[in-house]
Short mmCIF file of C-alpha atoms and ligand atoms in Angstrom, two decimals:
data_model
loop_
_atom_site.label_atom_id
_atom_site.label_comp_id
_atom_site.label_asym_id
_atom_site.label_seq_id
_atom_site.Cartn_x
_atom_site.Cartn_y
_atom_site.Cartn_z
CA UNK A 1 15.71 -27.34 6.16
CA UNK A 2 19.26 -28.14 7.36
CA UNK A 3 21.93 -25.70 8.27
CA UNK A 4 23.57 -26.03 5.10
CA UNK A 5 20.75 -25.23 3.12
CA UNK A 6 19.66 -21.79 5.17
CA UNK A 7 23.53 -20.96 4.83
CA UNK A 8 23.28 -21.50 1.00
CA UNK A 9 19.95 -21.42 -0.54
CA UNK A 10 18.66 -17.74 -2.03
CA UNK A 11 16.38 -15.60 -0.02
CA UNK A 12 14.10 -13.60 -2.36
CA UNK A 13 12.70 -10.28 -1.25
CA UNK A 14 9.36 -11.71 -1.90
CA UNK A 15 8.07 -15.00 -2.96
CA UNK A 16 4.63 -14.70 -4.00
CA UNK A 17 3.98 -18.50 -5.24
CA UNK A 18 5.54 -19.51 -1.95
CA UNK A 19 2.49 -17.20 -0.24
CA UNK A 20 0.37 -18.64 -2.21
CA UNK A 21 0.75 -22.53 -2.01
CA UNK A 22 -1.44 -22.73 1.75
CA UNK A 23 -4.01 -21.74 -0.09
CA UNK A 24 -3.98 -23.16 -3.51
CA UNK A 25 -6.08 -25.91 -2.89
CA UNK A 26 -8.78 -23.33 -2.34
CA UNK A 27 -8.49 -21.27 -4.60
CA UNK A 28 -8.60 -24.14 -7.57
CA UNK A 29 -12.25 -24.73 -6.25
CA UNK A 30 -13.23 -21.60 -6.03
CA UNK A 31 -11.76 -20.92 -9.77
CA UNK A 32 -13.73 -24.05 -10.26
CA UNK A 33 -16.91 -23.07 -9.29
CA UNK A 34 -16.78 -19.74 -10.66
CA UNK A 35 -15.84 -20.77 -14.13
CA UNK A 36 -18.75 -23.57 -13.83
CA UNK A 37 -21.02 -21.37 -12.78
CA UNK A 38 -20.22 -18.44 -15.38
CA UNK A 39 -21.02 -15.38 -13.66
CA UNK A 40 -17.30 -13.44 -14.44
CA UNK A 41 -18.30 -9.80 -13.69
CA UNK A 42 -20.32 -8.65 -10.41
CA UNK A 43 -21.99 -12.13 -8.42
CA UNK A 44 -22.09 -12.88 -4.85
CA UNK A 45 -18.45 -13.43 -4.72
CA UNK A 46 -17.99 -9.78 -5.05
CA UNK A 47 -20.47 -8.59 -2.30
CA UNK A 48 -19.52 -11.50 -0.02
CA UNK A 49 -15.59 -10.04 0.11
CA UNK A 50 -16.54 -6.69 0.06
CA UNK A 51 -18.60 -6.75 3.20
CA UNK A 52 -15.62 -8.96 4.80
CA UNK A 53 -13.17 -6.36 3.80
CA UNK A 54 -15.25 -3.69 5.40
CA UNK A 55 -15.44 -5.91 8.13
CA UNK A 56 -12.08 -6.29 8.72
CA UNK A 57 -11.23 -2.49 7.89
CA UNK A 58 -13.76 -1.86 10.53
CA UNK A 59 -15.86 0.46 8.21
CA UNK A 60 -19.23 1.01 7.08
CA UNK A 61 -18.38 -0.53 3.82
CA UNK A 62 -16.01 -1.35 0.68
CA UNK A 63 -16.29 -1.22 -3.17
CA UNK A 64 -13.97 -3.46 -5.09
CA UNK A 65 -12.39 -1.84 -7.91
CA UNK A 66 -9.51 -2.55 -10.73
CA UNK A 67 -6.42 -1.77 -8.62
CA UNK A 68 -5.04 0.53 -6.60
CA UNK A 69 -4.34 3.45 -8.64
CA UNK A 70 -7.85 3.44 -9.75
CA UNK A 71 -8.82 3.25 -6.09
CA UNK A 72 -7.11 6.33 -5.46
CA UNK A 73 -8.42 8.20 -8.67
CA UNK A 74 -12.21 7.22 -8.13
CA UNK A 75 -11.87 8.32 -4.53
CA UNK A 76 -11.11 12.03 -5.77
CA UNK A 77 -13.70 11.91 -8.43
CA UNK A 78 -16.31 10.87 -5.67
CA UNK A 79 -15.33 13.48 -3.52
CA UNK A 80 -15.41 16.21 -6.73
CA UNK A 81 -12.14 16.74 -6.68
CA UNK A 82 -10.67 17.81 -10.18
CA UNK A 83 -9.44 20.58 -11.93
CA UNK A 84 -8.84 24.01 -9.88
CA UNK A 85 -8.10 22.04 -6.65
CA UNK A 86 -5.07 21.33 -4.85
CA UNK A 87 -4.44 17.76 -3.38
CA UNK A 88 -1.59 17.78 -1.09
CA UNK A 89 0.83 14.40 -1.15
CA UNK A 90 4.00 13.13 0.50
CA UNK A 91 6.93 13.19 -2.03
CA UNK A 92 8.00 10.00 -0.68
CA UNK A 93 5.47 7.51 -1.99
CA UNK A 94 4.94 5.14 -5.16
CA UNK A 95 4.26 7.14 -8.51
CA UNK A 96 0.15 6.00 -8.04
CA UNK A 97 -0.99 8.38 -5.09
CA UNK A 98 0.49 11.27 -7.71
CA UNK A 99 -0.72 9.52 -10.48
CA UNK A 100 -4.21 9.49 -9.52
CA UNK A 101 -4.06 13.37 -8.53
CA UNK A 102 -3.25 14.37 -12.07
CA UNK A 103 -5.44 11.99 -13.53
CA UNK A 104 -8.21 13.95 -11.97
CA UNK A 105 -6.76 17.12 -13.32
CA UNK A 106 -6.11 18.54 -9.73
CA UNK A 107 -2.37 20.28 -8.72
CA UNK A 108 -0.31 17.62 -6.60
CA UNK A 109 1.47 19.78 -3.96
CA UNK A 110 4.58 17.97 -2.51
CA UNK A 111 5.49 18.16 1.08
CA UNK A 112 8.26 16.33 2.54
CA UNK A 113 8.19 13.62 5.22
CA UNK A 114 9.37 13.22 8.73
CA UNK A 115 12.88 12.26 9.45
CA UNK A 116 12.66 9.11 11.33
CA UNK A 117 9.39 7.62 10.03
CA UNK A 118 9.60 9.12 6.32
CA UNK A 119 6.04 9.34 6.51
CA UNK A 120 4.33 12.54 5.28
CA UNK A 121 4.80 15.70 8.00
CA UNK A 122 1.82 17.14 9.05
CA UNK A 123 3.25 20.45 10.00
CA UNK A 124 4.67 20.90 6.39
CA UNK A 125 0.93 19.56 5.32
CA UNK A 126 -0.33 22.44 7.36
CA UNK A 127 2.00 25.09 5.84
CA UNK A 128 0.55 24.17 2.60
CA UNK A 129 -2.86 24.49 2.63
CA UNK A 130 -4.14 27.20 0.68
CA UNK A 131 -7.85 28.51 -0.17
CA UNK A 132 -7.37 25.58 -3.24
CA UNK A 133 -6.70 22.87 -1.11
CA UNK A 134 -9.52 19.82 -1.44
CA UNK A 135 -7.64 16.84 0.05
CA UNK A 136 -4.70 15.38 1.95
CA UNK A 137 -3.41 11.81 0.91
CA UNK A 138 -1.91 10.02 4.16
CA UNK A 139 0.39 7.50 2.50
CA UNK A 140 0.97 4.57 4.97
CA UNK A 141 4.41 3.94 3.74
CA UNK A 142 5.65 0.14 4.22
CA UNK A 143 3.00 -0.73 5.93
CA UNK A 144 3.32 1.99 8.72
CA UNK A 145 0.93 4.46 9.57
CA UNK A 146 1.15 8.30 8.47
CA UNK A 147 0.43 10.49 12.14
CA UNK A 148 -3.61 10.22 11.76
CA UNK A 149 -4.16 12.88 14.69
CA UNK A 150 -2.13 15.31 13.79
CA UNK A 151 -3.31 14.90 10.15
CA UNK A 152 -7.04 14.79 11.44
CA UNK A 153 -6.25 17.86 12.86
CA UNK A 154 -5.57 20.01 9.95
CA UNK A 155 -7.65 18.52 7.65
CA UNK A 156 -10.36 19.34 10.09
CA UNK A 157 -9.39 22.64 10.85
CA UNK A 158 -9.42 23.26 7.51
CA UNK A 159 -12.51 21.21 6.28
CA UNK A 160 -10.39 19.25 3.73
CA UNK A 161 -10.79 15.30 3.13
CA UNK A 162 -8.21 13.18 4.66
CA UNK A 163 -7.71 10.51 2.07
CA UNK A 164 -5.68 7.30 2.84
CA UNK A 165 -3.14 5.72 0.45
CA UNK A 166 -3.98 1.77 2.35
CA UNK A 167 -2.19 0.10 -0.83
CA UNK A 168 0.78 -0.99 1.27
CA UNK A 169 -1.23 -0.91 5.20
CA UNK A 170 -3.81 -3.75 4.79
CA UNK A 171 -4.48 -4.17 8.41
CA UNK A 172 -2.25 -1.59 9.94
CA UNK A 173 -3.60 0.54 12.95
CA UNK A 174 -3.30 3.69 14.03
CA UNK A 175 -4.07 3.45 18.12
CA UNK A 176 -7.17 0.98 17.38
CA UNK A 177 -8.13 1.86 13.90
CA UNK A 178 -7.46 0.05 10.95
CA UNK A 179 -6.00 1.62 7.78
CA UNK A 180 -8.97 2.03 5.45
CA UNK A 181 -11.13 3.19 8.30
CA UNK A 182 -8.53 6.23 10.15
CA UNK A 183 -10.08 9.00 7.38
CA UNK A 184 -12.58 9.99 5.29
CA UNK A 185 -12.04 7.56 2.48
CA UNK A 186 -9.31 5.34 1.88
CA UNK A 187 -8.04 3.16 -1.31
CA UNK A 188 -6.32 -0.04 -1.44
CA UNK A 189 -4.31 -2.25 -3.76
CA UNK A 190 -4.24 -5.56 -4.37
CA UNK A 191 -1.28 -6.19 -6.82
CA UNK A 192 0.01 -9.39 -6.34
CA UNK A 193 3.05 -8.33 -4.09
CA UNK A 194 1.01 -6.35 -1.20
CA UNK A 195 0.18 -7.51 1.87
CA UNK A 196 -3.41 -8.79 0.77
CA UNK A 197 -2.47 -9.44 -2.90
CA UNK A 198 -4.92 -11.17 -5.45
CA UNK A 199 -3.31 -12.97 -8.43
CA UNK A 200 -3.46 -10.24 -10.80
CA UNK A 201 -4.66 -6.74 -10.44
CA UNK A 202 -7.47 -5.65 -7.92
CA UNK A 203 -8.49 -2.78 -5.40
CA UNK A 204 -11.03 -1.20 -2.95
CA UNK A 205 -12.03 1.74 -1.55
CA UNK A 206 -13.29 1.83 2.04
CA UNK A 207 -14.80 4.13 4.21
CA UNK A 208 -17.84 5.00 6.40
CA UNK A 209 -19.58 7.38 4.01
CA UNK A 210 -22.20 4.97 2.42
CA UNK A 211 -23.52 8.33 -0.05
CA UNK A 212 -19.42 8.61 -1.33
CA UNK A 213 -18.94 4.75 -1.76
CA UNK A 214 -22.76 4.54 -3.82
CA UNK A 215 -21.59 7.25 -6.00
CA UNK A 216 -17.81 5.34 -6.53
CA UNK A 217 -19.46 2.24 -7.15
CA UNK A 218 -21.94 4.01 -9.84
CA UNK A 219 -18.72 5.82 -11.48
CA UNK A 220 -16.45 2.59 -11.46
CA UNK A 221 -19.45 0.88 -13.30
CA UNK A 222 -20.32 3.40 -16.31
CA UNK A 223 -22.02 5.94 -14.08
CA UNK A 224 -25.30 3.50 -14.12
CA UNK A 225 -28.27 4.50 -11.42
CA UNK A 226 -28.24 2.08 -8.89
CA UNK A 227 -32.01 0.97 -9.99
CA UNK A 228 -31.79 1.12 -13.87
CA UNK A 229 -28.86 -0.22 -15.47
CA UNK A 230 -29.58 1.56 -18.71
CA UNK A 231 -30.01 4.98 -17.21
CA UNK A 232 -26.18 6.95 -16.78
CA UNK A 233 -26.75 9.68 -14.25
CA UNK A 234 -22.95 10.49 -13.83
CA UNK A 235 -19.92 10.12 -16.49
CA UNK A 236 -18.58 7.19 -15.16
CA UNK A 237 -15.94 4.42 -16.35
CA UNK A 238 -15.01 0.74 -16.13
CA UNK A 239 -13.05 -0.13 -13.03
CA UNK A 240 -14.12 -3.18 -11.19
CA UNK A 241 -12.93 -6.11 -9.20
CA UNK A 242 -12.89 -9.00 -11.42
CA UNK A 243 -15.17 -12.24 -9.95
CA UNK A 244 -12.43 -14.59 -9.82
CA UNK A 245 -9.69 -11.94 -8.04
CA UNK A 246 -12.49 -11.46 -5.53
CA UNK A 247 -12.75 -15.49 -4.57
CA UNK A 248 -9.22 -15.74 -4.02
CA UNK A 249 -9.14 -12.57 -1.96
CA UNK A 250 -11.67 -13.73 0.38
CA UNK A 251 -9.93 -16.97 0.46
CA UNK A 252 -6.40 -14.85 1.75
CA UNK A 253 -8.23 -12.38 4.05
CA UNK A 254 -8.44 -14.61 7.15
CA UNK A 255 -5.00 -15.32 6.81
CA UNK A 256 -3.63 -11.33 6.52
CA UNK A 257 -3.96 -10.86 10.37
CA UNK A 258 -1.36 -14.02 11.26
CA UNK A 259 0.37 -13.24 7.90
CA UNK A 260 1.15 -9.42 9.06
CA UNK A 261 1.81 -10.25 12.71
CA UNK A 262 4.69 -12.82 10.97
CA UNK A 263 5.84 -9.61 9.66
CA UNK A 264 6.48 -7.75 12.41
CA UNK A 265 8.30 -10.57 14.29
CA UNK A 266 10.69 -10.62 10.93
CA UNK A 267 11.20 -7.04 11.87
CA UNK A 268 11.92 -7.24 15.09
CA UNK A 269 14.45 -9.91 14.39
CA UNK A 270 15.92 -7.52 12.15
CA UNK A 271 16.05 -4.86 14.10
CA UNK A 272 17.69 -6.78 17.12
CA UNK A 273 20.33 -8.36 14.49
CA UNK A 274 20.94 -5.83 11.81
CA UNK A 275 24.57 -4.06 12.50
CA UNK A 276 24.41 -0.29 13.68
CA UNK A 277 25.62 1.25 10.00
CA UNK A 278 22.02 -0.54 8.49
CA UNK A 279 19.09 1.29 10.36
CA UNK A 280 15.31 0.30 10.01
CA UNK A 281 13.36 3.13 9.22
CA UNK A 282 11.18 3.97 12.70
CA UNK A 283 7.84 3.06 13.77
CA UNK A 284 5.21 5.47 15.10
CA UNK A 285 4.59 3.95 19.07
CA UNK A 286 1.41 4.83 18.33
CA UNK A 287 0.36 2.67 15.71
CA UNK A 288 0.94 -0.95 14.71
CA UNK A 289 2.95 -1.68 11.48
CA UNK A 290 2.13 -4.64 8.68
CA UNK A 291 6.12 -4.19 7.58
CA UNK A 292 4.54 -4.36 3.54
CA UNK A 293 8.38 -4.06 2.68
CA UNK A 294 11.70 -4.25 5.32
CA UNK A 295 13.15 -0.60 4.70
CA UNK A 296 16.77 0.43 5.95
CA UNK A 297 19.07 3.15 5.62
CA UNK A 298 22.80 1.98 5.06
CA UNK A 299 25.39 4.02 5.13
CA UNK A 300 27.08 2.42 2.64
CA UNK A 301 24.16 1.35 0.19
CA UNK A 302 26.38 -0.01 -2.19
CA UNK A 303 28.54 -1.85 -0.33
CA UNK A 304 25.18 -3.23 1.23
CA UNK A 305 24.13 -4.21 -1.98
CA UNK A 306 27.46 -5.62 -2.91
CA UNK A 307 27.20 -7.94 -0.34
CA UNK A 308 23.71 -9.26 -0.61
CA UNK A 309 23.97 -9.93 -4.47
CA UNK A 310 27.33 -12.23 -3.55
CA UNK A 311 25.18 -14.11 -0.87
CA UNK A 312 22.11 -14.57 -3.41
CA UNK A 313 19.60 -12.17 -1.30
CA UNK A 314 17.19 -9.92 -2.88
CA UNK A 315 16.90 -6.48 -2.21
CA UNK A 316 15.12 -3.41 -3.80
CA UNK A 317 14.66 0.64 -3.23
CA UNK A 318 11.29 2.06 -2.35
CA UNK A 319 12.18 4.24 -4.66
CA UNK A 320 15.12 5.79 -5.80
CA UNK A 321 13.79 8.79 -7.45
CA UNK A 322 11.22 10.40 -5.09
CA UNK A 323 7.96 11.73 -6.85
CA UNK A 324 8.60 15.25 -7.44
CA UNK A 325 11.98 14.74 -9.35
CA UNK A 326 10.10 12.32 -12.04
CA UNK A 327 10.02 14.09 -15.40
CA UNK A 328 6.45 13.37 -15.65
CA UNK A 329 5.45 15.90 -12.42
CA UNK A 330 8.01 18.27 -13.65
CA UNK A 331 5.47 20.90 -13.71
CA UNK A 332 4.63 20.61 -10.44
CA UNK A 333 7.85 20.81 -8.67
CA UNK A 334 8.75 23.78 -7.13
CA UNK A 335 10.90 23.52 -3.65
CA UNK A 336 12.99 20.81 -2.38
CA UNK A 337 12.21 18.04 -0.13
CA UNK A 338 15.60 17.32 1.77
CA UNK A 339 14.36 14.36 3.91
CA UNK A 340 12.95 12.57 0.70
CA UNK A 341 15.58 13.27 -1.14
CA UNK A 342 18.32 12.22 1.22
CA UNK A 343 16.87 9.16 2.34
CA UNK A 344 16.28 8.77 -1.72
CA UNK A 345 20.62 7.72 -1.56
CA UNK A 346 20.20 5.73 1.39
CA UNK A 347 16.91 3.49 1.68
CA UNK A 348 17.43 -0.17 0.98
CA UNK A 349 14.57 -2.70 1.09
CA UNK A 350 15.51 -5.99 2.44
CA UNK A 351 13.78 -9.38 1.98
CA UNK A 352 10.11 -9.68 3.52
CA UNK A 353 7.57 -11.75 3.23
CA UNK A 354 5.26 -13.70 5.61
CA UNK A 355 6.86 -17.15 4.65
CA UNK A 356 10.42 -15.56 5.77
CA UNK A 357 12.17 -17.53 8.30
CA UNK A 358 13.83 -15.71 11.39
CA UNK A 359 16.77 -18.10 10.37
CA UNK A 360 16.59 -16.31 6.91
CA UNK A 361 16.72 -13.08 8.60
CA UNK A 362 19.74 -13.82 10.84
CA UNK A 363 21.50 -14.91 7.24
CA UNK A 364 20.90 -11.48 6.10
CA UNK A 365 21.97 -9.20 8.92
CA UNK A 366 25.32 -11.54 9.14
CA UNK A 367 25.77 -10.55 5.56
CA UNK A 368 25.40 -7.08 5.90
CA UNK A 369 27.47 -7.25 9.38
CA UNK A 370 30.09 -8.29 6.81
CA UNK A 371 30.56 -11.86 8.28
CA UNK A 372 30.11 -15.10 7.14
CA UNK A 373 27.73 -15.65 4.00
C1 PLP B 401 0.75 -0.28 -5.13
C2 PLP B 401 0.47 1.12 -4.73
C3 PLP B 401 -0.53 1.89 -5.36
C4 PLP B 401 -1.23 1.47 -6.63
O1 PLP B 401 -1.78 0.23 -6.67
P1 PLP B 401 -1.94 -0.57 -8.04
O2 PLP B 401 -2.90 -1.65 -7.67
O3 PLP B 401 -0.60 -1.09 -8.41
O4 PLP B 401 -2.50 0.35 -9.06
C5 PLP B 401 -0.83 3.13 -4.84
N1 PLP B 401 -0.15 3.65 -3.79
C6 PLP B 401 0.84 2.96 -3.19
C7 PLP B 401 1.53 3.58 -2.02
C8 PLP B 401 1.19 1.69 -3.65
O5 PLP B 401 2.18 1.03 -3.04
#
């Protein structure tokens, strides 16, 4: 690419065909193969990238599921979590985590995050756990880590399950661990856009309890015994990973570790360019982010904005209405979260993806420095 064309060209926040194209090759043959072969639901394919999933989580073992949301919701119904209890969730995360806690008929209870990390507090965790609590969701934000230790630490004193939220962390660690394997029980997404994204919808849910994961799998496949497929011991549903999303995930995994580690070199060119007014949000030194999106706080977002829509950059918020002021949780609101709901008017997500070029990112920090486009 010449000069002229990194000065010029658009930079999109994320270009998934662009991810894609290493891999295309493979993933025709494996489409191939699998439509030859006619085995669409369930199949080797399916067991083969579940056990390299757990691998890579560094866990006992995975269960593919329909996406993320589900991943989340099937976790509390394995663990018995449903009406009566109390699940406890950041109010700065996507709509799902919440999502899946009212699904279940269970009480979300909002607590607000940290101030430099925006990752859910653990002390405001422990100042609302009640005799109702059943669960804590640690929400690794971005692709950065919520405090495991100190989160270990009340769910433990308590004898509550420490659930992760993975769907933005595939591959993050928390001093060693891998998301998916820092809790009890963890669920993932694979939407197209996330770090380990299949080409439509998919999930997982991970973790080192082999009893929890059999009863998930039996629940996310119509509650069938594990030996007779026409006997239902539990009121299950239909929620799995489809064959062909399963091929091309195990055709992306081996890539994920470079892919994220491209990542965090975008973000450290970003923080060592970006001007002081347009702050990345912090890292915890004690774990090791996969940078799922690029989040800032500007000072002035809409000038920001301004200027990366004139220079043909993408940008999005992660998100501008935090969870507990959606008119769907209405119910469930009851204090205010100021460090959600500030950084709510100030977060800005700026283009990341593992194809990004450093050049790219120089481009954008001169255009929010205010100098040449
Ligand atoms: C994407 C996401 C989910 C839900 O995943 P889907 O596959 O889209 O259902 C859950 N939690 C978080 C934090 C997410 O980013």
């Amino acid at each position: 690419m010449t000069t002229f064309d990194v000065e010029r060209s658009p930079i999109p926040l994320l270009d998934l065909a662009e991810i894609n194209r290493a891999v295309s090759a493979e993933i025709d043959l494996a489409w191939r193969d699998i439509r030859g072969h006619g085995r669409y639901v369930g199949g080797v394919e399916i067991e083969l990238f579940e056990s390299a999933f757990a691998d890579f989580c560094g866990v006992e073992g995975a269960v593919g599921v329909a996406n993320g949301t589900d991943a989340l919701e099937l976790v509390l119904l394995g663990l018995g979590i449903g009406p009566g209890d109390e699940v406890i969730v950041p109010g700065n995360t996507f709509i799902a985590t919440v999502e899946a806690v009212c699904a279940v008929g269970a009480v979300p209870i909002f607590v607000d995050v940290l101030e430099d990390t925006l990752l859910i507090d653990p002390d405001a965790v422990a100042s609302e756990v009640t005799p109702r609590t059943a669960a804590v969701m640690a929400v690794h934000l971005y692709g950065r880590m919520a405090d495991m230790d100190r989160l270990l630490a009340v769910t433990g004193r308590h004898g509550l399950a420490l659930i992760e939220d993975a769907a933005q962390a595939h591959g993050a660690r928390w001093t060693g661990r891998r998301a998916g394997g820092s809790g009890h029980v963890a669920g993932f997404s694979f939407y197209p856009g996330k770090n380990l994204g299949a080409l439509g919808d998919g999930g997982a849910v991970t973790s080192n309890d082999r009893e929890l994961l059999g009863r998930i799998r039996r629940i996310a496949d119509h509650g069938r015994s594990s030996t007779d497929r026409h006997r239902h011991d539990l009121r299950g549903r239909n929620s799995r990973l489809d064959t062909l999303q399963a091929a091309v995930l195990s055709i992306k995994l081996p890539h994920l570790d470079g892919q994220n580690s491209h990542r965090r070199a975008v973000m450290a060119e970003y923080r060592a360019a970006l001007p002081p007014h347009v702050v990345p949000v912090a890292d915890d030194p004690r774990s090791e982010s996969v940078h799922h999106l690029a989040v800032v706080r500007a000072r002035d977002r809409e000038g920001a904005i301004r200027a990366l829509e004139e220079a043909g950059i993408g940008w999005g918020i992660h998100y501008p209405v935090p969870c507990h002021l959606q008119p769907a949780f209405a119910e469930f609101t009851r204090a205010a979260l100021p460090v959600t709901e500030a950084a709510a008017g100030r977060i800005l997500s700026l283009p990341m993806s593992p194809t990004m070029t450093i050049a790219q990112v120089r481009r954008v920090a001169s255009v929010l420095t205010g100098g040449r486009r």
